[in-house]
GROMACS .gro file of C-alpha atoms in nm:
model
  139
    1MET     CA    1   0.005  -0.009   0.000
    2ARG     CA    2   0.142   0.333  -0.103
    3PRO     CA    3   0.152   0.621   0.122
    4ARG     CA    4  -0.133   0.858   0.067
    5VAL     CA    5  -0.034   1.235   0.035
    6LEU     CA    6  -0.334   1.470   0.064
    7LEU     CA    7  -0.296   1.828  -0.067
    8VAL     CA    8  -0.586   2.049   0.053
    9ARG     CA    9  -0.706   2.347  -0.142
   10GLU     CA   10  -1.020   2.500  -0.273
   11TRP     CA   11  -1.152   2.444  -0.622
   12ASP     CA   12  -1.278   2.720  -0.819
   13THR     CA   13  -1.563   2.552  -0.995
   14GLN     CA   14  -1.935   2.540  -0.904
   15MET     CA   15  -1.971   2.345  -0.578
   16GLY     CA   16  -2.342   2.267  -0.611
   17GLY     CA   17  -2.616   2.221  -0.853
   18SER     CA   18  -2.746   2.562  -0.819
   19GLY     CA   19  -2.683   2.902  -0.984
   20CYS     CA   20  -2.440   3.135  -0.907
   21CYS     CA   21  -2.521   3.111  -0.535
   22GLY     CA   22  -2.348   2.774  -0.525
   23ARG     CA   23  -2.028   2.840  -0.712
   24LEU     CA   24  -1.707   2.980  -0.621
   25GLY     CA   25  -1.617   3.134  -0.960
   26GLY     CA   26  -1.531   3.062  -1.299
   27LEU     CA   27  -1.584   3.294  -1.594
   28ASP     CA   28  -1.724   3.044  -1.857
   29SER     CA   29  -2.058   2.975  -1.704
   30GLY     CA   30  -2.254   3.274  -1.801
   31LEU     CA   31  -2.341   3.345  -1.464
   32CYS     CA   32  -2.181   3.563  -1.226
   33GLU     CA   33  -1.904   3.690  -1.477
   34VAL     CA   34  -1.707   3.839  -1.201
   35ASP     CA   35  -1.503   3.589  -1.038
   36PRO     CA   36  -1.633   3.606  -0.682
   37PHE     CA   37  -1.329   3.406  -0.524
   38PRO     CA   38  -1.004   3.497  -0.716
   39ARG     CA   39  -0.807   3.383  -0.392
   40ALA     CA   40  -0.937   3.026  -0.486
   41ARG     CA   41  -0.764   3.043  -0.806
   42ALA     CA   42  -0.447   3.179  -0.653
   43GLY     CA   43  -0.448   2.902  -0.410
   44MET     CA   44  -0.499   2.651  -0.676
   45GLU     CA   45  -0.195   2.771  -0.867
   46ARG     CA   46   0.022   2.794  -0.540
   47MET     CA   47  -0.076   2.447  -0.445
   48GLY     CA   48  -0.027   2.320  -0.817
   49VAL     CA   49   0.346   2.416  -0.767
   50VAL     CA   50   0.363   2.185  -0.461
   51TYR     CA   51   0.175   1.925  -0.641
   52ARG     CA   52   0.431   1.918  -0.925
   53ALA     CA   53   0.717   1.943  -0.699
   54LEU     CA   54   0.590   1.624  -0.503
   55HIS     CA   55   0.512   1.441  -0.824
   56GLU     CA   56   0.843   1.495  -0.982
   57ALA     CA   57   1.025   1.405  -0.663
   58LEU     CA   58   0.814   1.092  -0.569
   59GLY     CA   59   0.615   0.983  -0.865
   60ASP     CA   60   0.292   0.797  -0.873
   61GLU     CA   61   0.458   0.465  -0.782
   62ARG     CA   62   0.606   0.575  -0.445
   63ILE     CA   63   0.290   0.770  -0.314
   64GLU     CA   64  -0.074   0.824  -0.380
   65LEU     CA   65  -0.097   1.203  -0.422
   66THR     CA   66  -0.453   1.346  -0.394
   67VAL     CA   67  -0.588   1.686  -0.417
   68VAL     CA   68  -0.898   1.750  -0.192
   69ASP     CA   69  -1.123   2.056  -0.147
   70PRO     CA   70  -1.151   2.134   0.227
   71ARG     CA   71  -1.536   2.174   0.173
   72ASN     CA   72  -1.552   1.792   0.070
   73THR     CA   73  -1.668   1.691   0.432
   74VAL     CA   74  -1.802   1.374   0.290
   75ALA     CA   75  -1.446   1.225   0.207
   76LEU     CA   76  -1.172   1.435   0.363
   77PRO     CA   77  -1.225   1.408   0.755
   78PRO     CA   78  -1.286   1.044   0.727
   79MET     CA   79  -0.982   0.982   0.503
   80ILE     CA   80  -0.758   1.161   0.748
   81TYR     CA   81  -0.917   1.003   1.050
   82ARG     CA   82  -0.892   0.647   0.908
   83ASP     CA   83  -0.549   0.704   0.785
   84ALA     CA   84  -0.429   0.820   1.116
   85ARG     CA   85  -0.588   0.531   1.297
   86ARG     CA   86  -0.505   0.247   1.051
   87ARG     CA   87  -0.171   0.344   0.894
   88ARG     CA   88  -0.032   0.545   1.188
   89GLY     CA   89  -0.211   0.363   1.476
   90MET     CA   90  -0.284   0.691   1.644
   91GLY     CA   91  -0.554   0.708   1.922
   92ARG     CA   92  -0.902   0.863   1.862
   93ARG     CA   93  -0.778   1.185   2.019
   94ASP     CA   94  -0.469   1.233   1.822
   95ALA     CA   95  -0.652   1.125   1.512
   96LEU     CA   96  -0.933   1.387   1.555
   97ARG     CA   97  -0.653   1.649   1.629
   98GLN     CA   98  -0.520   1.569   1.282
   99VAL     CA   99  -0.847   1.616   1.126
  100ARG     CA  100  -0.899   1.952   1.273
  101ARG     CA  101  -0.583   2.066   1.127
  102GLY     CA  102  -0.615   1.867   0.811
  103VAL     CA  103  -0.963   2.007   0.689
  104GLY     CA  104  -0.821   2.371   0.625
  105THR     CA  105  -0.703   2.504   0.319
  106GLY     CA  106  -0.325   2.455   0.270
  107ALA     CA  107  -0.275   2.134   0.474
  108VAL     CA  108  -0.053   1.862   0.356
  109VAL     CA  109  -0.132   1.521   0.495
  110VAL     CA  110   0.080   1.205   0.490
  111ASP     CA  111  -0.105   0.892   0.604
  112GLY     CA  112  -0.317   1.092   0.840
  113LYS     CA  113  -0.044   1.306   0.995
  114VAL     CA  114  -0.078   1.675   0.913
  115LEU     CA  115   0.275   1.811   0.817
  116HIS     CA  116   0.174   2.151   0.710
  117TRP     CA  117  -0.156   2.359   0.768
  118GLY     CA  118  -0.307   2.717   0.797
  119THR     CA  119  -0.172   2.847   0.452
  120ILE     CA  120  -0.046   2.693   0.128
  121ALA     CA  121   0.321   2.649   0.150
  122GLU     CA  122   0.531   2.908  -0.029
  123ASP     CA  123   0.817   2.680  -0.076
  124PRO     CA  124   0.750   2.368  -0.242
  125ASP     CA  125   1.089   2.240  -0.189
  126SER     CA  126   1.025   2.252   0.204
  127VAL     CA  127   0.711   2.047   0.140
  128VAL     CA  128   0.896   1.787  -0.055
  129ALA     CA  129   1.171   1.773   0.219
  130ALA     CA  130   0.895   1.738   0.505
  131VAL     CA  131   0.733   1.456   0.302
  132LEU     CA  132   1.045   1.269   0.242
  133ASP     CA  133   1.132   1.282   0.608
  134GLU     CA  134   0.796   1.174   0.712
  135LEU     CA  135   0.811   0.892   0.480
  136ALA     CA  136   1.173   0.787   0.581
  137ALA     CA  137   1.048   0.791   0.950
  138SER     CA  138   0.732   0.593   0.885
  139PRO     CA  139   0.735   0.218   0.973
   0.00000   0.00000   0.00000
């Protein structure tokens, strides 16, 4: 089983089946022509640099690299919690602590352990180094 690395950042596409009330941006829909959330696009681009650096350093064969929107509450919290418990053997309290940190934009999570959170990392090399260190230290 490959280690799972989650990169958490917002999408700039419509988030629901509704009109402009449920979307976060995009200029091609014909609705809400002004991008209401340009920071989502900026975050996507910054996290894209991190994604490419991790993909280049580790490739698809060494890790499962997944990008997740923090609003994806159906998948993200259970993935972090389950990985923390099953892959790391963390107790419930520690696993819940990882979930709390990992559901924010900018989080980088390796097998349920949050390595970075709060903002999207400005230096992709530091993220790659942290992930490599974590993978080397993992059983």
